Coordinates of N, CA and C in Angstrom, one line a residue:
Chain P
X1 N 4.9 -9.3 56.0 CA 5.8 -8.3 56.2 C 6.1 -8.1 57.6
X2 N 7.1 -7.4 57.9 CA 7.6 -7.2 59.3 C 6.6 -6.4 60.1
X3 N 5.7 -5.7 59.5 CA 4.7 -4.9 60.2 C 3.4 -5.8 60.6
X4 N 3.4 -7.0 60.2 CA 2.3 -7.9 60.4 C 2.9 -9.2 60.9
X5 N 2.2 -9.6 62.0 CA 2.6 -10.9 62.6 C 1.3 -11.8 62.6
X6 N 1.4 -13.0 62.2 CA 0.2 -13.9 62.1 C 0.5 -15.2 62.8
X7 N -0.3 -15.6 63.7 CA -0.2 -16.8 64.5 C -1.5 -17.6 64.6
X8 N -1.4 -19.0 64.6 CA -0.1 -19.8 64.4 C 0.2 -19.9 63.0
X9 N 1.4 -20.5 62.7 CA 1.8 -20.7 61.3 C 1.1 -22.0 60.8
X10 N 0.9 -23.0 61.7 CA 0.1 -24.2 61.4 C -0.8 -24.5 62.4
X11 N -2.0 -25.0 62.0 CA -3.1 -25.3 62.9 C -3.8 -26.5 62.5
X12 N -3.9 -27.6 63.3 CA -4.7 -28.8 62.9 C -5.8 -28.9 63.9
X13 N -7.1 -29.1 63.4 CA -8.2 -29.3 64.2 C -9.1 -30.4 63.7
X14 N -9.9 -31.0 64.6 CA -10.8 -32.1 64.2 C -12.0 -31.5 63.6
X15 N -12.5 -32.2 62.6 CA -13.7 -31.6 61.9 C -14.8 -31.4 62.9
X16 N -15.4 -30.3 62.8 CA -16.5 -29.9 63.7 C -16.0 -28.9 64.8
X17 N -14.7 -28.9 65.1 CA -14.1 -28.0 66.1 C -14.0 -26.6 65.5
X18 N -13.6 -25.7 66.4 CA -13.4 -24.3 65.9 C -11.9 -24.0 65.7
X19 N -11.6 -23.0 64.8 CA -10.2 -22.6 64.6 C -10.1 -21.1 64.8
X20 N -9.1 -20.6 65.4 CA -8.8 -19.2 65.5 C -7.5 -18.8 65.1
X21 N -7.4 -17.9 64.3 CA -6.0 -17.3 63.8 C -6.0 -15.9 64.1
X22 N -4.8 -15.4 64.6 CA -4.7 -14.0 65.1 C -3.7 -13.3 64.3
X23 N -3.9 -12.0 64.1 CA -3.1 -11.1 63.3 C -2.8 -9.9 64.1
X24 N -1.6 -9.5 64.2 CA -1.2 -8.3 64.9 C -0.5 -7.4 63.9
X25 N -0.8 -6.1 63.9 CA -0.3 -5.1 63.0 C 0.3 -3.9 63.8
X26 N 1.0 -3.1 63.1 CA 1.7 -2.0 63.7 C 1.2 -0.6 63.5
X27 N 0.5 -0.4 62.3 CA 0.0 0.9 61.9 C -1.3 1.2 62.6
X28 N -1.3 2.1 63.6 CA -2.5 2.4 64.4 C -3.6 3.1 63.6
X29 N -3.2 3.7 62.5 CA -4.2 4.4 61.6 C -4.8 3.5 60.6
X30 N -4.5 2.2 60.6 CA -5.2 1.3 59.6 C -6.6 1.2 59.8
X31 N -7.4 1.0 58.7 CA -8.9 1.1 58.7 C -9.5 -0.1 58.0
X32 N -8.7 -1.0 57.5 CA -9.3 -2.0 56.7 C -8.5 -3.3 57.0
X33 N -9.4 -4.5 57.3 CA -8.7 -5.7 57.8 C -9.3 -6.9 57.1
X34 N -8.8 -7.3 56.0 CA -9.3 -8.5 55.3 C -8.6 -9.8 55.7
X35 N -9.3 -10.9 55.5 CA -8.7 -12.3 55.5 C -8.9 -12.9 54.1
X36 N -7.7 -13.6 53.7 CA -7.8 -14.3 52.4 C -7.6 -15.8 52.7
X37 N -8.2 -16.6 51.8 CA -8.0 -18.1 51.8 C -7.3 -18.5 50.5
X38 N -6.3 -19.2 50.6 CA -5.6 -19.7 49.4 C -5.5 -21.2 49.4
X39 N -6.2 -21.8 48.3 CA -6.2 -23.3 48.2 C -5.0 -23.5 47.3
X40 N -4.5 -24.8 47.3 CA -3.3 -25.2 46.7 C -3.4 -25.0 45.2
X41 N -2.4 -24.3 44.7 CA -2.3 -24.0 43.2 C -3.1 -22.9 42.8
X42 N -3.7 -22.1 43.7 CA -4.6 -21.0 43.3 C -4.1 -19.8 43.9
X43 N -4.7 -18.7 43.4 CA -4.4 -17.3 44.1 C -5.4 -17.1 45.3
X44 N -5.0 -16.2 46.2 CA -5.8 -16.0 47.4 C -7.2 -15.5 47.0
X45 N -8.1 -15.8 47.9 CA -9.5 -15.2 47.7 C -10.0 -14.7 49.0
X46 N -10.7 -13.5 48.9 CA -11.2 -12.9 50.1 C -12.3 -13.7 50.7
X47 N -12.3 -13.9 52.0 CA -13.3 -14.6 52.7 C -14.2 -13.7 53.6
X48 N -13.5 -12.7 54.2 CA -14.2 -11.8 55.0 C -13.4 -10.6 55.3
X49 N -14.0 -9.5 55.6 CA -13.2 -8.3 55.8 C -14.0 -7.4 56.8
X50 N -13.3 -6.6 57.5 CA -13.8 -5.7 58.5 C -13.2 -4.4 58.4
X51 N -14.1 -3.3 58.6 CA -13.5 -1.9 58.6 C -13.6 -1.4 60.1
X52 N -12.8 -0.3 60.3 CA -12.6 0.0 61.7 C -13.8 0.6 62.5
X53 N -14.9 0.8 61.8 CA -16.0 1.3 62.5 C -16.9 0.2 63.2
X54 N -16.5 -1.1 63.1 CA -17.2 -2.1 63.7 C -16.1 -3.1 64.4
X55 N -16.5 -3.8 65.4 CA -15.7 -4.6 66.2 C -15.7 -6.1 65.8
X56 N -16.9 -6.5 65.1 CA -17.1 -7.9 64.8 C -17.9 -8.0 63.6
X57 N -17.7 -9.0 62.7 CA -18.5 -9.2 61.6 C -18.6 -10.7 61.4
X58 N -19.8 -11.2 61.1 CA -19.9 -12.7 60.9 C -20.6 -13.0 59.6
X59 N -20.1 -14.1 59.0 CA -20.7 -14.6 57.7 C -20.8 -16.1 57.8
X60 N -22.0 -16.6 58.2 CA -22.2 -18.0 58.4 C -21.2 -18.5 59.4
X61 N -20.3 -19.5 59.0 CA -19.4 -20.1 59.9 C -18.1 -19.3 60.2
X62 N -18.0 -18.2 59.5 CA -16.8 -17.4 59.5 C -17.1 -16.0 60.3
X63 N -16.1 -15.6 61.2 CA -16.3 -14.3 61.8 C -14.9 -13.7 61.9
X64 N -14.9 -12.4 61.9 CA -13.7 -11.6 62.2 C -13.9 -10.6 63.3
X65 N -13.0 -10.6 64.3 CA -13.1 -9.6 65.4 C -11.9 -8.7 65.4
X66 N -12.1 -7.5 65.8 CA -11.1 -6.4 65.7 C -11.0 -5.8 67.0
X67 N -9.8 -5.6 67.5 CA -9.4 -4.8 68.7 C -8.4 -3.7 68.2
X68 N -8.9 -2.6 67.9 CA -8.0 -1.5 67.4 C -7.0 -1.0 68.5
X69 N -7.5 -1.0 69.7 CA -6.6 -0.5 70.8 C -5.3 -1.5 70.9
X70 N -5.6 -2.7 70.9 CA -4.4 -3.7 70.9 C -3.8 -3.9 69.6
X71 N -4.4 -3.4 68.5 CA -3.8 -3.6 67.2 C -3.8 -5.1 66.7
X72 N -4.8 -5.7 66.9 CA -5.0 -7.1 66.4 C -6.4 -7.4 66.0
X73 N -6.4 -8.4 65.0 CA -7.8 -8.9 64.6 C -7.6 -10.4 64.3
X74 N -8.7 -11.0 64.5 CA -8.7 -12.5 64.5 C -9.8 -13.1 63.6
X75 N -9.5 -14.2 63.0 CA -10.4 -15.0 62.2 C -10.9 -16.2 63.0
X76 N -12.2 -16.4 63.0 CA -12.8 -17.5 63.7 C -13.6 -18.3 62.7
X77 N -13.3 -19.7 62.7 CA -14.1 -20.6 61.9 C -14.7 -21.6 62.7
X78 N -16.0 -21.6 62.8 CA -16.7 -22.6 63.6 C -17.1 -23.8 62.7
X79 N -17.4 -24.9 63.4 CA -17.9 -26.1 62.8 C -17.1 -26.4 61.5
X80 N -15.8 -26.6 61.7 CA -14.8 -26.7 60.6 C -15.1 -27.9 59.8
X81 N -14.9 -27.9 58.5 CA -15.1 -29.0 57.5 C -13.8 -29.2 56.7
X82 N -13.7 -30.4 56.2 CA -12.4 -30.7 55.5 C -12.1 -29.7 54.3
X83 N -13.2 -29.1 53.8 CA -12.9 -28.1 52.7 C -12.4 -26.8 53.2
X84 N -12.4 -26.6 54.5 CA -11.8 -25.4 55.1 C -10.3 -25.5 55.1
X85 N -9.7 -26.7 54.8 CA -8.3 -26.9 54.8 C -7.7 -26.0 53.7
X86 N -6.8 -25.2 54.1 CA -6.1 -24.2 53.2 C -5.1 -23.3 53.9
X87 N -4.5 -22.4 53.2 CA -3.7 -21.4 53.9 C -4.5 -20.1 54.0
X88 N -4.5 -19.5 55.2 CA -5.2 -18.3 55.4 C -4.2 -17.2 55.7
X89 N -4.5 -16.0 55.1 CA -3.7 -14.8 55.2 C -4.5 -13.7 55.8
X90 N -3.9 -13.0 56.8 CA -4.4 -11.6 57.1 C -3.7 -10.7 56.3
X91 N -4.4 -9.5 56.0 CA -3.8 -8.6 55.0 C -4.2 -7.1 55.4
X92 N -3.9 -6.6 56.6 CA -4.3 -5.3 56.9 C -3.7 -4.3 56.0
X93 N -4.4 -3.2 55.8 CA -4.0 -2.1 54.9 C -3.1 -1.2 55.7
X94 N -1.8 -1.2 55.4 CA -0.8 -0.5 56.1 C -0.1 0.5 55.3
X95 N 0.5 1.5 55.9 CA 1.4 2.4 55.2 C 2.8 1.9 55.5
X96 N 3.4 1.3 54.4 CA 4.7 0.6 54.6 C 5.9 1.5 54.7
X97 N 5.8 2.8 54.1 CA 6.9 3.7 54.2 C 6.3 5.1 54.1
X98 N 7.1 6.0 54.7 CA 6.6 7.4 54.8 C 6.2 8.0 53.4
X99 N 5.0 8.6 53.5 CA 4.5 9.2 52.2 C 3.8 8.3 51.3
X100 N 3.9 7.0 51.5 CA 3.3 6.0 50.5 C 1.9 5.8 50.8
X101 N 1.1 5.5 49.8 CA -0.3 5.1 50.0 C -0.4 3.8 50.7
X102 N -1.4 3.6 51.6 CA -1.6 2.4 52.3 C -2.0 1.3 51.2
X103 N -1.4 0.1 51.5 CA -1.6 -1.1 50.7 C -1.8 -2.2 51.6
X104 N -2.4 -3.3 51.1 CA -2.5 -4.5 51.8 C -1.1 -5.1 52.1
X105 N -1.0 -5.5 53.3 CA 0.3 -6.1 53.7 C 0.0 -7.5 54.3
X106 N 0.4 -8.6 53.6 CA 0.0 -9.9 53.9 C 0.8 -10.4 55.1
X107 N 0.2 -11.1 56.0 CA 0.9 -12.0 57.0 C 1.6 -13.1 56.3
X108 N 2.2 -13.9 57.1 CA 3.0 -15.0 56.6 C 2.2 -16.3 56.3
X109 N 0.9 -16.3 56.8 CA 0.0 -17.3 56.5 C -0.1 -18.4 57.6
X110 N -1.2 -19.0 57.6 CA -1.5 -20.1 58.5 C -2.0 -21.3 57.8
X111 N -1.3 -22.4 57.8 CA -1.8 -23.7 57.2 C -2.8 -24.3 58.1
X112 N -4.1 -24.3 57.7 CA -5.1 -25.0 58.5 C -5.4 -26.4 57.9
X113 N -5.4 -27.3 58.8 CA -5.7 -28.7 58.4 C -6.9 -29.1 59.2
X114 N -8.0 -29.5 58.6 CA -9.1 -30.0 59.3 C -9.1 -31.5 59.1
X115 N -9.0 -32.3 60.2 CA -8.9 -33.7 60.2 C -10.2 -34.4 60.3
X116 N -10.5 -35.3 59.4 CA -11.8 -35.9 59.3 C -12.1 -36.9 60.5
Chain X
X1 N -15.0 -16.9 38.5 CA -13.7 -16.2 38.7 C -13.6 -15.0 38.0
X2 N -13.0 -13.9 38.7 CA -12.8 -12.6 37.9 C -12.0 -12.9 36.7
X3 N -12.2 -12.1 35.7 CA -11.5 -12.3 34.4 C -10.0 -11.8 34.4
X4 N -9.2 -12.6 35.0 CA -7.8 -12.3 35.2 C -7.0 -13.5 34.6
X5 N -6.1 -13.3 33.7 CA -5.2 -14.3 33.2 C -3.8 -13.8 33.3
X6 N -2.9 -14.8 33.6 CA -1.5 -14.4 33.6 C -0.7 -15.3 32.6
X7 N 0.3 -14.8 32.0 CA 1.1 -15.6 31.1 C 2.6 -15.2 31.2
X8 N 3.5 -16.2 31.1 CA 3.1 -17.6 31.1 C 2.8 -18.1 32.4
X9 N 2.3 -19.3 32.5 CA 2.0 -19.9 33.9 C 3.2 -20.5 34.5
X10 N 4.2 -20.9 33.7 CA 5.4 -21.5 34.2 C 6.5 -20.9 33.3
X11 N 7.7 -20.6 33.9 CA 8.8 -20.3 33.1 C 10.1 -20.6 33.8
X12 N 11.0 -21.2 33.1 CA 12.4 -21.5 33.6 C 13.3 -20.7 32.8
X13 N 14.2 -19.9 33.4 CA 15.1 -19.1 32.7 C 16.4 -19.1 33.4
X14 N 17.5 -18.5 32.8 CA 18.8 -18.4 33.3 C 19.1 -17.0 33.9
X15 N 20.0 -17.0 34.9 CA 20.4 -15.9 35.5 C 21.0 -14.9 34.4
X16 N 20.5 -13.6 34.5 CA 21.0 -12.5 33.6 C 20.1 -12.3 32.4
X17 N 19.1 -13.2 32.2 CA 18.2 -13.0 31.1 C 17.1 -12.1 31.5
X18 N 16.5 -11.4 30.5 CA 15.3 -10.5 30.8 C 14.1 -11.4 30.7
X19 N 13.0 -11.2 31.6 CA 11.8 -11.8 31.6 C 10.7 -10.9 31.8
X20 N 9.6 -11.1 31.0 CA 8.4 -10.3 31.2 C 7.2 -11.2 31.4
X21 N 6.5 -10.8 32.5 CA 5.3 -11.5 32.9 C 4.1 -10.6 32.5
X22 N 3.0 -11.2 32.0 CA 1.9 -10.4 31.6 C 0.6 -10.7 32.5
X23 N 0.0 -9.7 32.9 CA -1.3 -9.9 33.5 C -2.4 -9.2 32.7
X24 N -3.5 -9.9 32.3 CA -4.5 -9.4 31.5 C -5.8 -9.5 32.2
X25 N -6.6 -8.4 32.2 CA -8.0 -8.4 32.9 C -9.1 -8.0 31.9
X26 N -10.2 -8.5 32.1 CA -11.4 -8.2 31.3 C -12.4 -7.4 32.1
X27 N -12.1 -7.0 33.3 CA -13.0 -6.4 34.3 C -13.1 -4.9 34.1
X28 N -12.1 -4.3 33.5 CA -12.0 -2.8 33.4 C -11.7 -2.2 34.7
X29 N -11.0 -3.0 35.6 CA -10.7 -2.3 36.9 C -9.5 -1.4 36.8
X30 N -9.6 -0.4 37.7 CA -8.5 0.7 37.6 C -7.2 0.2 38.2
X31 N -7.3 -0.5 39.3 CA -6.1 -0.8 40.1 C -5.6 -2.3 39.7
X32 N -4.3 -2.4 39.5 CA -3.7 -3.7 39.3 C -2.4 -3.8 40.1
X33 N -2.1 -4.9 40.6 CA -0.9 -5.2 41.5 C -0.2 -6.4 41.1
X34 N 1.2 -6.4 41.3 CA 2.0 -7.5 41.2 C 2.6 -7.9 42.6
X35 N 2.4 -9.2 43.0 CA 2.9 -9.7 44.2 C 3.8 -10.9 43.9
X36 N 4.8 -11.1 44.8 CA 5.5 -12.4 44.8 C 5.2 -13.1 46.1
X37 N 5.2 -14.5 46.0 CA 4.9 -15.3 47.1 C 6.0 -16.3 47.3
X38 N 6.6 -16.2 48.5 CA 7.7 -17.1 48.9 C 7.4 -17.7 50.2
X39 N 7.9 -19.0 50.4 CA 7.6 -19.6 51.7 C 8.0 -18.8 52.9
X40 N 7.1 -18.7 53.9 CA 7.4 -17.9 55.1 C 7.2 -16.4 54.9
X41 N 6.9 -15.9 53.8 CA 6.8 -14.5 53.6 C 5.4 -14.1 53.2
X42 N 4.4 -14.9 53.0 CA 3.2 -14.5 52.5 C 3.3 -13.9 51.1
X43 N 2.5 -12.9 50.8 CA 2.6 -12.2 49.5 C 3.2 -10.8 49.8
X44 N 4.1 -10.4 49.0 CA 4.7 -9.1 49.1 C 4.5 -8.3 47.9
X45 N 4.1 -7.1 48.0 CA 3.8 -6.3 46.9 C 5.1 -5.7 46.2
X46 N 5.1 -5.9 44.9 CA 6.3 -5.5 44.1 C 6.0 -4.1 43.5
X47 N 5.0 -3.9 42.7 CA 4.6 -2.7 42.1 C 3.0 -2.7 41.9
X48 N 2.5 -1.5 41.8 CA 1.1 -1.5 41.6 C 0.7 -0.3 40.6
X49 N -0.4 -0.4 40.0 CA -0.8 0.7 39.1 C -2.2 1.2 39.4
X50 N -2.4 2.5 39.4 CA -3.6 3.1 39.7 C -4.3 3.8 38.5
X51 N -3.8 3.4 37.3 CA -4.4 3.9 36.0 C -3.4 3.7 34.9
X52 N -3.8 3.9 33.7 CA -2.9 3.8 32.5 C -1.8 4.8 32.7
X53 N -0.6 4.2 32.7 CA 0.7 4.9 32.8 C 1.0 5.4 34.2
X54 N 0.1 5.1 35.2 CA 0.4 5.5 36.5 C 0.7 4.2 37.4
X55 N 2.0 4.3 37.9 CA 2.5 3.2 38.6 C 3.2 3.6 39.9
X56 N 3.4 2.7 40.8 CA 4.2 3.1 42.0 C 4.9 1.9 42.6
X57 N 5.8 2.1 43.4 CA 6.6 1.0 44.0 C 5.9 0.3 45.2
X58 N 6.1 -0.9 45.4 CA 5.7 -1.6 46.5 C 6.8 -1.9 47.5
X59 N 6.7 -2.9 48.3 CA 7.7 -3.2 49.4 C 8.9 -3.8 48.8
X60 N 8.9 -4.5 47.7 CA 10.0 -5.3 47.2 C 10.3 -5.0 45.7
X61 N 10.4 -3.7 45.3 CA 10.4 -3.3 43.9 C 11.8 -3.4 43.3
X62 N 12.9 -3.5 44.1 CA 14.2 -3.6 43.5 C 14.4 -4.7 42.5
X63 N 14.9 -4.4 41.3 CA 15.1 -5.5 40.3 C 13.9 -5.7 39.4
X64 N 12.9 -5.0 39.6 CA 11.6 -5.1 38.8 C 11.1 -3.8 38.3
X65 N 10.6 -3.8 37.0 CA 9.9 -2.6 36.5 C 8.6 -3.1 35.9
X66 N 7.7 -2.1 35.8 CA 6.4 -2.4 35.3 C 6.0 -1.4 34.2
X67 N 5.0 -1.8 33.4 CA 4.4 -0.8 32.5 C 2.9 -1.1 32.3
X68 N 2.1 -0.1 32.1 CA 0.7 -0.2 31.8 C 0.3 0.8 30.8
X69 N 0.3 0.3 29.6 CA -0.1 1.2 28.5 C -1.6 1.1 28.1
X70 N -2.3 0.0 28.6 CA -3.6 -0.2 28.4 C -4.3 -0.6 29.7
X71 N -5.6 -0.2 29.9 CA -6.3 -0.6 31.1 C -6.1 -2.1 31.4
X72 N -6.3 -3.0 30.4 CA -6.4 -4.4 30.6 C -5.1 -5.1 30.8
X73 N -3.9 -4.4 30.6 CA -2.7 -5.2 30.6 C -1.7 -4.5 31.6
X74 N -1.0 -5.3 32.5 CA 0.0 -4.8 33.4 C 1.2 -5.8 33.3
X75 N 2.3 -5.3 32.8 CA 3.4 -6.1 32.6 C 4.5 -5.9 33.7
X76 N 5.1 -7.0 34.1 CA 6.1 -7.0 35.1 C 7.4 -7.5 34.4
X77 N 8.5 -6.7 34.5 CA 9.7 -7.1 33.8 C 10.9 -7.2 34.8
X78 N 11.6 -8.3 34.7 CA 12.8 -8.5 35.4 C 13.9 -8.3 34.3
X79 N 14.7 -7.2 34.5 CA 15.5 -6.7 33.4 C 16.7 -7.7 33.3
X80 N 17.2 -8.3 34.4 CA 18.2 -9.2 34.4 C 18.0 -10.2 35.6
X81 N 17.3 -11.3 35.3 CA 16.9 -12.2 36.3 C 18.0 -12.8 37.2
X82 N 17.7 -12.8 38.5 CA 18.6 -13.4 39.5 C 17.9 -14.6 40.2
X83 N 18.7 -15.5 40.8 CA 18.1 -16.7 41.4 C 17.2 -16.2 42.6
X84 N 17.5 -15.1 43.2 CA 16.6 -14.6 44.3 C 15.2 -14.2 43.8
X85 N 15.0 -14.2 42.5 CA 13.7 -13.8 42.0 C 12.9 -15.1 41.6
X86 N 13.5 -16.2 41.9 CA 12.7 -17.5 41.7 C 11.5 -17.4 42.7
X87 N 10.3 -17.5 42.3 CA 9.2 -17.3 43.1 C 7.9 -17.6 42.3
X88 N 6.8 -17.5 43.1 CA 5.5 -17.5 42.4 C 4.9 -16.1 42.4
X89 N 4.6 -15.6 41.1 CA 4.1 -14.2 41.0 C 2.6 -14.1 40.7
X90 N 1.9 -13.3 41.5 CA 0.5 -13.2 41.4 C 0.2 -11.7 41.0
X91 N -0.8 -11.7 40.1 CA -1.4 -10.4 39.7 C -2.7 -10.2 40.4
X92 N -3.1 -9.1 40.8 CA -4.4 -8.9 41.4 C -5.0 -7.6 40.8
X93 N -6.3 -7.5 40.9 CA -7.0 -6.3 40.4 C -8.0 -5.9 41.4
X94 N -8.4 -4.6 41.4 CA -9.5 -4.1 42.3 C -10.0 -2.9 41.7
X95 N -11.3 -2.6 41.9 CA -12.0 -1.5 41.3 C -11.7 -0.2 41.9
X96 N -11.6 -0.2 43.2 CA -11.6 1.1 43.9 C -10.3 1.1 45.0
X97 N -9.3 0.6 44.7 CA -8.2 0.7 45.5 C -8.1 -0.2 46.7
X98 N -7.2 -0.1 47.6 CA -6.8 -1.1 48.6 C -7.8 -1.2 49.7
X99 N -8.9 -0.4 49.7 CA -10.0 -0.6 50.8 C -11.0 -1.6 50.3
X100 N -10.7 -2.2 49.2 CA -11.7 -3.2 48.7 C -11.1 -4.5 48.2
X101 N -11.9 -5.4 48.0 CA -11.5 -6.8 47.7 C -10.6 -6.8 46.5
X102 N -9.5 -7.6 46.6 CA -8.6 -7.8 45.5 C -8.9 -9.2 44.9
X103 N -9.0 -9.2 43.6 CA -9.1 -10.5 42.9 C -7.8 -10.9 42.3
X104 N -7.5 -12.2 42.5 CA -6.1 -12.6 42.1 C -6.1 -13.5 40.9
X105 N -5.1 -13.5 40.1 CA -4.9 -14.3 39.0 C -4.5 -15.7 39.4
X106 N -4.2 -16.6 38.6 CA -3.8 -18.0 38.9 C -2.3 -18.0 39.3
X107 N -1.5 -17.1 39.0 CA 0.0 -17.1 39.3 C 0.8 -17.6 38.2
X108 N 2.0 -17.2 38.3 CA 3.1 -17.7 37.4 C 4.3 -18.1 38.3
X109 N 4.6 -19.4 37.9 CA 5.8 -19.9 38.7 C 7.0 -19.7 37.9
X110 N 8.0 -18.9 38.4 CA 9.2 -18.5 37.7 C 10.4 -19.1 38.4
X111 N 11.2 -19.8 37.6 CA 12.4 -20.4 38.2 C 13.6 -19.8 37.4
X112 N 14.6 -19.2 38.2 CA 15.8 -18.7 37.6 C 17.0 -19.5 38.0
X113 N 17.6 -20.1 37.1 CA 18.6 -21.1 37.3 C 20.0 -20.4 37.3

């Protein structure tokens, strides 16, 4: 959505290298920041999320960092493997119109390719 | 995988015809969502439901209606399909609303000729 910007749109890395994807959002009152992974022909699946009371969260090779002042959060994947190749979406919880309940608003996606 | 099924999985129809997509869950989750996915747009929320007979509009609701008469079923209807509604449609469920993980179905690929 226009209230979410995700960069880059495509990213190629060598196996073993790190990958970083950044997401910028507009709603300063947002409190929930998930990342989803979508493999070809499947629905998205949550891989990690962070809430606004913490700045960083790590789960094995995946980490998410949050900068609420700058209104952006990033996905970090270390020691990338070919099975990490997929499309990744940020989906901050935003209020998309006045009076509406906050809902997940997906970025446009990043196609990550891990080259063997 | 979470117990979510979508039917049909693929459909080709003609402009002006009505189409209904079904999402069925076996998890007894309260919240259900319909998204559409188009190249360059990620997933966009069409409608969502926060209980039986309780629904609300999302970002791109024009041309779509929904109904939820049972906890386990959430129907998306295109009253008169247009070519701009050609897309992949995903259903999602969550137990406690948008602060929590959403589980997605396998998707329905709809082509409107």
